[in-house]
Amino acid sequence: MRKGLVTSIALAAVAVGALLVEGPRGRQSLVIGLVAGSGYGLVALGLVLVYKSSGVFNFAQGEFGTIAVFALWGAHSVGVPYGLAMIAGLVAALASGLATERFVVRPLRDAPRVTLLVATAGVSLLAIGVEIWLGEARLRFVAPALGRFDRVSVFGFRVSDQRLLVIGTLALLAVLVALFFSRTNLGLGILAQSENPTAAELMGISAQRLSMYTWAAAAVLGGLGGILTAPLANGFGPGFVTLSTLIPAFTAAVLGGMTSLPGAFVGGIVVGVAESVTTSYPVFTDHFPGSRSVVIFVLLVAVLTLRPEGLLAPRATSGQGAL
Amino acid sequence: MTPTKIRIGVHAPVTGAAPFPESTFEKSKDLYWKYLAETGGVHGRNVEVVFRDDEFDPTKAVQGCRDMVEKEKVFALIGVAGADQITACARYAETRGVPYFSAGVNEDGLSDLNSYFALSQTYSQQSDTLVSLIKNTMHVTNIAVVVASNAALNEANKNFIYAATQAGLHIVRASRVAKTASDAELLAEANQLKNSGAQAVYLLMAPVNFIKLATNAQAQAYSPTWLGPGITNGFQIVAQAGCPSIGSAKFLSPFPQLDAIDELDPNYRNAYTRYIGGPADDIGILQWGLAKSLHQVLLATGPDLSRQSLLATLTSGQTFKSNVFPDVRYDGRIRFGASRMHLLEADCATRSWKTARRFVSRADF
């Protein structure tokens, strides 16, 4: 863990230093990467939580977010105050997470992991279908929780209050969830259950209950990601989070190590900076249009080849105990 | 097709990156043909419309078109919007000898087809008009060009840059963004546009990305004049979502907006009220215009209708006038037969598009 962390920090320091020294464009790319990558990190956090506890790539994570956004929009549209509408969104996400756990994950608990993976993809498709069916495929608009965008400027780039809220929320959650897994009985129980379910059951840990808690927490994280990032997109529709954020978030989670919660944070920012740099420099925009996807793919392949466990997960174990 | 019925297949993106409001589209997809049926149809035949959502995906578009041709046995196909989807479906239609119509998009991939016909100017054809507008009316010299990275738009991108450069405009930034651009990409693009100092930005991308780009630019205190060719960026929903960020954006459009349709075709609003109910919308105008243009061709072909006779009429050199879409004229070689477009301008005070000029060409600026 320590060696991986040191290597990652050193590489990040070199990249950050190069961008800082390069000039205003480099510095702004860094800020843009941070603010945009935080949105990816927020969704990645929920992915890591589920993977960490059950070893499942949760393709339904994006839809927990979209359901929350629809609930927020619906409640706010009928006059519910914004704060309460946000809570309604989180409750809707929580309900969808619990329903997924009860009706999809639990019955498939003993099935191969790939079956669960496909099942979560099915949940996602079902959710998108229901959203289209109930709400029709059209753009909707949701106001930001914080509306000002001229309060903070970093290196000449204005960072809106809503984006600051996303960054702050992500940082806070990454720390809180990491503490949860290292300092609480429930968190330690989830880790124990994921590493050795039989032993955990023999110790009196209820796998069913832990699974329920985990999916509930992941759904709330997904919901939070949705309701905080939807106003930034200035329009959402069915499948919004899945279509706009799930792939970058998966990339972020894999870069971070799939089991590392701070890794999800760092991975999100790495993806954001890579996208920002490839959009900002003429060497990419003039000569390699579409290089954004290529650069992220190269990054992903490089990490998976050189350090398959990810940037921040420990090398020695399969990684599900990492923080 | 039967002696009393013609079946037409229509595809459009009602989901995906360029979504139309689905119910609005569903309601108005056969509005013109319903209206026409009451006046006797086309030489005694009524037109039935079948529809497929192409999800802004060329593969899905071809699947839908194949389904409509092989299972639904449609006589002709219409693509409503989306360059990649229209190109893919038109190429499929060519292999089956099915006449295919769309509002003008790209020319690459379509110019070699015999059964394809653009019912309005292509993106490339609109370049000269836009350059004249920028230079002679807006009096702007520093411009940026931002085009989605799909290959189908390469020729439109190249053509506009060439036209602008020839006219003496200074292109301070030219970039391509992904068809499904991410938050980071659009944030960085907005920042680079601001740094470039462009006074006007030529845009050719899906409405969702246009709105995000304009919003990100405004958050950076950057408000250029956004303009471009198009179909979908001129929808009311773009003004509703994009205002105030899109400012006084200007887009060419094959169809006029609601403020002009009553003068150009008083039957539209009446028909909308009668067959659909509620306030008329602009997506209905697009579909009304496409259908009305096709109706002129069907009328000219006469009662002895077949795909061969339709193609012969289309390429005969006569002009087809709908007074909603621009006049079109094709021949054995020309498949892009329009020479004018409507100019729409955003009015953020009312969150809507206004028809600033009707049926304009380069010479009008």
mmCIF file of N, CA and C in Angstrom, chain A residues 190-266:
data_model
loop_
_atom_site.group_PDB
_atom_site.id
_atom_site.type_symbol
_atom_site.label_atom_id
_atom_site.label_comp_id
_atom_site.label_asym_id
_atom_site.label_seq_id
_atom_site.Cartn_x
_atom_site.Cartn_y
_atom_site.Cartn_z
ATOM 1 N N ILE A 190 -18.569 -5.683 7.066
ATOM 2 C CA ILE A 190 -18.744 -5.760 5.609
ATOM 3 C C ILE A 190 -17.466 -6.282 4.961
ATOM 4 N N LEU A 191 -16.319 -5.772 5.426
ATOM 5 C CA LEU A 191 -15.038 -6.231 4.862
ATOM 6 C C LEU A 191 -14.835 -7.718 5.147
ATOM 7 N N ALA A 192 -15.142 -8.104 6.368
ATOM 8 C CA ALA A 192 -14.965 -9.516 6.736
ATOM 9 C C ALA A 192 -15.863 -10.401 5.883
ATOM 10 N N GLN A 193 -17.083 -9.952 5.715
ATOM 11 C CA GLN A 193 -18.036 -10.744 4.935
ATOM 12 C C GLN A 193 -17.596 -10.856 3.480
ATOM 13 N N SER A 194 -17.023 -9.786 2.933
ATOM 14 C CA SER A 194 -16.611 -9.822 1.533
ATOM 15 C C SER A 194 -15.387 -10.704 1.326
ATOM 16 N N GLU A 195 -14.506 -10.782 2.346
ATOM 17 C CA GLU A 195 -13.284 -11.570 2.180
ATOM 18 C C GLU A 195 -13.505 -13.046 2.493
ATOM 19 N N ASN A 196 -14.366 -13.341 3.469
ATOM 20 C CA ASN A 196 -14.627 -14.738 3.802
ATOM 21 C C ASN A 196 -16.051 -14.861 4.356
ATOM 22 N N PRO A 197 -17.013 -15.010 3.469
ATOM 23 C CA PRO A 197 -18.412 -15.009 3.905
ATOM 24 C C PRO A 197 -18.719 -16.087 4.932
ATOM 25 N N THR A 198 -18.131 -17.269 4.748
ATOM 26 C CA THR A 198 -18.438 -18.366 5.661
ATOM 27 C C THR A 198 -17.949 -18.046 7.067
ATOM 28 N N ALA A 199 -16.689 -17.618 7.136
ATOM 29 C CA ALA A 199 -16.121 -17.282 8.450
ATOM 30 C C ALA A 199 -16.906 -16.155 9.106
ATOM 31 N N ALA A 200 -17.302 -15.183 8.298
ATOM 32 C CA ALA A 200 -18.053 -14.047 8.838
ATOM 33 C C ALA A 200 -19.400 -14.505 9.404
ATOM 34 N N GLU A 201 -20.065 -15.414 8.680
ATOM 35 C CA GLU A 201 -21.355 -15.933 9.156
ATOM 36 C C GLU A 201 -21.172 -16.685 10.474
ATOM 37 N N LEU A 202 -20.072 -17.466 10.548
ATOM 38 C CA LEU A 202 -19.805 -18.224 11.771
ATOM 39 C C LEU A 202 -19.545 -17.310 12.957
ATOM 40 N N MET A 203 -19.064 -16.100 12.652
ATOM 41 C CA MET A 203 -18.814 -15.123 13.718
ATOM 42 C C MET A 203 -20.076 -14.333 14.067
ATOM 43 N N GLY A 204 -21.197 -14.698 13.436
ATOM 44 C CA GLY A 204 -22.464 -14.047 13.770
ATOM 45 C C GLY A 204 -22.778 -12.816 12.945
ATOM 46 N N ILE A 205 -22.032 -12.640 11.862
ATOM 47 C CA ILE A 205 -22.309 -11.476 11.009
ATOM 48 C C ILE A 205 -23.347 -11.882 9.970
ATOM 49 N N SER A 206 -24.432 -11.141 9.921
ATOM 50 C CA SER A 206 -25.511 -11.477 8.984
ATOM 51 C C SER A 206 -25.190 -10.935 7.589
ATOM 52 N N ALA A 207 -24.923 -11.858 6.672
ATOM 53 C CA ALA A 207 -24.578 -11.449 5.301
ATOM 54 C C ALA A 207 -25.731 -10.697 4.659
ATOM 55 N N GLN A 208 -26.942 -11.151 4.948
ATOM 56 C CA GLN A 208 -28.121 -10.536 4.347
ATOM 57 C C GLN A 208 -28.263 -9.077 4.760
ATOM 58 N N ARG A 209 -28.082 -8.866 6.056
ATOM 59 C CA ARG A 209 -28.239 -7.508 6.568
ATOM 60 C C ARG A 209 -27.134 -6.594 6.021
ATOM 61 N N LEU A 210 -25.894 -7.143 5.994
ATOM 62 C CA LEU A 210 -24.782 -6.323 5.507
ATOM 63 C C LEU A 210 -24.975 -5.968 4.034
ATOM 64 N N SER A 211 -25.450 -6.941 3.289
ATOM 65 C CA SER A 211 -25.689 -6.680 1.863
ATOM 66 C C SER A 211 -26.710 -5.553 1.702
ATOM 67 N N MET A 212 -27.746 -5.605 2.535
ATOM 68 C CA MET A 212 -28.785 -4.576 2.464
ATOM 69 C C MET A 212 -28.204 -3.198 2.788
ATOM 70 N N TYR A 213 -27.409 -3.133 3.838
ATOM 71 C CA TYR A 213 -26.807 -1.851 4.219
ATOM 72 C C TYR A 213 -25.899 -1.326 3.106
ATOM 73 N N THR A 214 -25.118 -2.234 2.537
ATOM 74 C CA THR A 214 -24.161 -1.813 1.515
ATOM 75 C C THR A 214 -24.874 -1.225 0.302
ATOM 76 N N TRP A 215 -25.894 -1.926 -0.170
ATOM 77 C CA TRP A 215 -26.607 -1.433 -1.346
ATOM 78 C C TRP A 215 -27.370 -0.154 -1.034
ATOM 79 N N ALA A 216 -27.857 -0.056 0.178
ATOM 80 C CA ALA A 216 -28.538 1.183 0.570
ATOM 81 C C ALA A 216 -27.558 2.350 0.539
ATOM 82 N N ALA A 217 -26.371 2.128 1.099
ATOM 83 C CA ALA A 217 -25.370 3.203 1.134
ATOM 84 C C ALA A 217 -24.912 3.565 -0.278
ATOM 85 N N ALA A 218 -24.698 2.532 -1.114
ATOM 86 C CA ALA A 218 -24.256 2.800 -2.486
ATOM 87 C C ALA A 218 -25.319 3.590 -3.251
ATOM 88 N N ALA A 219 -26.572 3.232 -3.020
ATOM 89 C CA ALA A 219 -27.655 3.933 -3.724
ATOM 90 C C ALA A 219 -27.735 5.392 -3.279
ATOM 91 N N VAL A 220 -27.555 5.632 -1.993
ATOM 92 C CA VAL A 220 -27.585 7.017 -1.512
ATOM 93 C C VAL A 220 -26.409 7.799 -2.098
ATOM 94 N N LEU A 221 -25.235 7.161 -2.168
ATOM 95 C CA LEU A 221 -24.080 7.829 -2.782
ATOM 96 C C LEU A 221 -24.368 8.142 -4.254
ATOM 97 N N GLY A 222 -24.959 7.162 -4.942
ATOM 98 C CA GLY A 222 -25.317 7.389 -6.346
ATOM 99 C C GLY A 222 -26.323 8.520 -6.479
ATOM 100 N N GLY A 223 -27.298 8.519 -5.568
ATOM 101 C CA GLY A 223 -28.313 9.573 -5.584
ATOM 102 C C GLY A 223 -27.700 10.938 -5.362
ATOM 103 N N LEU A 224 -26.783 10.985 -4.418
ATOM 104 C CA LEU A 224 -26.107 12.254 -4.132
ATOM 105 C C LEU A 224 -25.327 12.722 -5.363
ATOM 106 N N GLY A 225 -24.638 11.776 -6.008
ATOM 107 C CA GLY A 225 -23.904 12.112 -7.229
ATOM 108 C C GLY A 225 -24.839 12.674 -8.288
ATOM 109 N N GLY A 226 -26.004 12.058 -8.425
ATOM 110 C CA GLY A 226 -26.962 12.514 -9.430
ATOM 111 C C GLY A 226 -27.490 13.904 -9.148
ATOM 112 N N ILE A 227 -27.953 14.113 -7.920
ATOM 113 C CA ILE A 227 -28.614 15.399 -7.652
ATOM 114 C C ILE A 227 -27.611 16.563 -7.575
ATOM 115 N N LEU A 228 -26.354 16.254 -7.312
ATOM 116 C CA LEU A 228 -25.368 17.342 -7.293
ATOM 117 C C LEU A 228 -24.818 17.648 -8.683
ATOM 118 N N THR A 229 -24.736 16.631 -9.545
ATOM 119 C CA THR A 229 -24.139 16.883 -10.869
ATOM 120 C C THR A 229 -25.183 17.231 -11.938
ATOM 121 N N ALA A 230 -26.438 16.851 -11.739
ATOM 122 C CA ALA A 230 -27.460 17.135 -12.766
ATOM 123 C C ALA A 230 -27.588 18.632 -13.076
ATOM 124 N N PRO A 231 -27.563 19.506 -12.075
ATOM 125 C CA PRO A 231 -27.682 20.927 -12.417
ATOM 126 C C PRO A 231 -26.508 21.433 -13.263
ATOM 127 N N LEU A 232 -25.360 20.767 -13.161
ATOM 128 C CA LEU A 232 -24.198 21.197 -13.943
ATOM 129 C C LEU A 232 -24.382 20.867 -15.418
ATOM 130 N N ALA A 233 -25.167 19.820 -15.693
ATOM 131 C CA ALA A 233 -25.358 19.387 -17.076
ATOM 132 C C ALA A 233 -26.394 20.228 -17.797
ATOM 133 N N ASN A 234 -27.154 21.019 -17.050
ATOM 134 C CA ASN A 234 -28.183 21.874 -17.621
ATOM 135 C C ASN A 234 -29.152 21.088 -18.505
ATOM 136 N N GLY A 235 -29.670 20.046 -17.960
ATOM 137 C CA GLY A 235 -30.635 19.229 -18.700
ATOM 138 C C GLY A 235 -30.372 17.761 -18.442
ATOM 139 N N PHE A 236 -31.439 17.043 -18.121
ATOM 140 C CA PHE A 236 -31.268 15.605 -17.917
ATOM 141 C C PHE A 236 -32.476 14.877 -18.494
ATOM 142 N N GLY A 237 -32.290 13.592 -18.715
ATOM 143 C CA GLY A 237 -33.383 12.765 -19.228
ATOM 144 C C GLY A 237 -33.182 11.345 -18.756
ATOM 145 N N PRO A 238 -33.969 10.404 -19.265
ATOM 146 C CA PRO A 238 -33.798 9.004 -18.860
ATOM 147 C C PRO A 238 -32.367 8.526 -19.096
ATOM 148 N N GLY A 239 -31.833 7.811 -18.111
ATOM 149 C CA GLY A 239 -30.472 7.284 -18.232
ATOM 150 C C GLY A 239 -29.401 8.337 -18.089
ATOM 151 N N PHE A 240 -29.732 9.493 -17.539
ATOM 152 C CA PHE A 240 -28.807 10.635 -17.502
ATOM 153 C C PHE A 240 -27.445 10.282 -16.906
ATOM 154 N N VAL A 241 -27.416 9.765 -15.680
ATOM 155 C CA VAL A 241 -26.119 9.510 -15.031
ATOM 156 C C VAL A 241 -25.401 8.339 -15.713
ATOM 157 N N THR A 242 -26.163 7.325 -16.093
ATOM 158 C CA THR A 242 -25.545 6.177 -16.767
ATOM 159 C C THR A 242 -24.860 6.621 -18.050
ATOM 160 N N LEU A 243 -25.550 7.442 -18.835
ATOM 161 C CA LEU A 243 -25.002 7.837 -20.138
ATOM 162 C C LEU A 243 -23.887 8.854 -20.013
ATOM 163 N N SER A 244 -23.981 9.735 -19.026
ATOM 164 C CA SER A 244 -23.009 10.828 -18.970
ATOM 165 C C SER A 244 -21.812 10.531 -18.083
ATOM 166 N N THR A 245 -21.980 9.710 -17.077
ATOM 167 C CA THR A 245 -20.933 9.616 -16.063
ATOM 168 C C THR A 245 -20.457 8.210 -15.758
ATOM 169 N N LEU A 246 -21.232 7.184 -16.074
ATOM 170 C CA LEU A 246 -20.880 5.847 -15.583
ATOM 171 C C LEU A 246 -19.530 5.357 -16.129
ATOM 172 N N ILE A 247 -19.286 5.562 -17.414
ATOM 173 C CA ILE A 247 -18.030 5.063 -17.986
ATOM 174 C C ILE A 247 -16.817 5.798 -17.400
ATOM 175 N N PRO A 248 -16.826 7.155 -17.376
ATOM 176 C CA PRO A 248 -15.699 7.825 -16.710
ATOM 177 C C PRO A 248 -15.571 7.410 -15.240
ATOM 178 N N ALA A 249 -16.722 7.180 -14.584
ATOM 179 C CA ALA A 249 -16.671 6.787 -13.171
ATOM 180 C C ALA A 249 -16.074 5.391 -13.017
ATOM 181 N N PHE A 250 -16.425 4.476 -13.898
ATOM 182 C CA PHE A 250 -15.815 3.146 -13.859
ATOM 183 C C PHE A 250 -14.306 3.257 -14.070
ATOM 184 N N THR A 251 -13.931 4.091 -15.037
ATOM 185 C CA THR A 251 -12.504 4.290 -15.308
ATOM 186 C C THR A 251 -11.817 4.830 -14.060
ATOM 187 N N ALA A 252 -12.464 5.797 -13.422
ATOM 188 C CA ALA A 252 -11.901 6.379 -12.205
ATOM 189 C C ALA A 252 -11.733 5.316 -11.128
ATOM 190 N N ALA A 253 -12.759 4.490 -10.976
ATOM 191 C CA ALA A 253 -12.716 3.465 -9.933
ATOM 192 C C ALA A 253 -11.609 2.451 -10.218
ATOM 193 N N VAL A 254 -11.463 2.054 -11.477
ATOM 194 C CA VAL A 254 -10.430 1.082 -11.832
ATOM 195 C C VAL A 254 -9.043 1.699 -11.654
ATOM 196 N N LEU A 255 -8.892 2.954 -12.082
ATOM 197 C CA LEU A 255 -7.599 3.629 -11.899
ATOM 198 C C LEU A 255 -7.239 3.680 -10.421
ATOM 199 N N GLY A 256 -8.258 3.953 -9.602
ATOM 200 C CA GLY A 256 -8.001 4.060 -8.169
ATOM 201 C C GLY A 256 -7.799 2.723 -7.491
ATOM 202 N N GLY A 257 -8.199 1.654 -8.139
ATOM 203 C CA GLY A 257 -7.969 0.333 -7.571
ATOM 204 C C GLY A 257 -9.234 -0.450 -7.266
ATOM 205 N N MET A 258 -10.373 0.030 -7.651
ATOM 206 C CA MET A 258 -11.682 -0.625 -7.453
ATOM 207 C C MET A 258 -12.053 -0.839 -5.989
ATOM 208 N N THR A 259 -11.077 -0.937 -5.109
ATOM 209 C CA THR A 259 -11.436 -1.163 -3.708
ATOM 210 C C THR A 259 -10.992 -0.007 -2.820
ATOM 211 N N SER A 260 -10.369 0.977 -3.433
ATOM 212 C CA SER A 260 -9.845 2.078 -2.628
ATOM 213 C C SER A 260 -10.759 3.293 -2.731
ATOM 214 N N LEU A 261 -11.294 3.729 -1.611
ATOM 215 C CA LEU A 261 -12.204 4.870 -1.637
ATOM 216 C C LEU A 261 -11.479 6.183 -1.953
ATOM 217 N N PRO A 262 -10.337 6.447 -1.306
ATOM 218 C CA PRO A 262 -9.580 7.620 -1.773
ATOM 219 C C PRO A 262 -9.160 7.455 -3.238
ATOM 220 N N GLY A 263 -8.961 6.192 -3.644
ATOM 221 C CA GLY A 263 -8.589 5.927 -5.035
ATOM 222 C C GLY A 263 -9.659 6.378 -6.008
ATOM 223 N N ALA A 264 -10.932 6.228 -5.613
ATOM 224 C CA ALA A 264 -12.027 6.693 -6.474
ATOM 225 C C ALA A 264 -11.937 8.201 -6.656
ATOM 226 N N PHE A 265 -11.625 8.891 -5.575
ATOM 227 C CA PHE A 265 -11.456 10.348 -5.613
ATOM 228 C C PHE A 265 -10.327 10.706 -6.581
ATOM 229 N N VAL A 266 -9.153 10.080 -6.352
ATOM 230 C CA VAL A 266 -7.973 10.378 -7.179
ATOM 231 C C VAL A 266 -8.229 9.966 -8.635
#
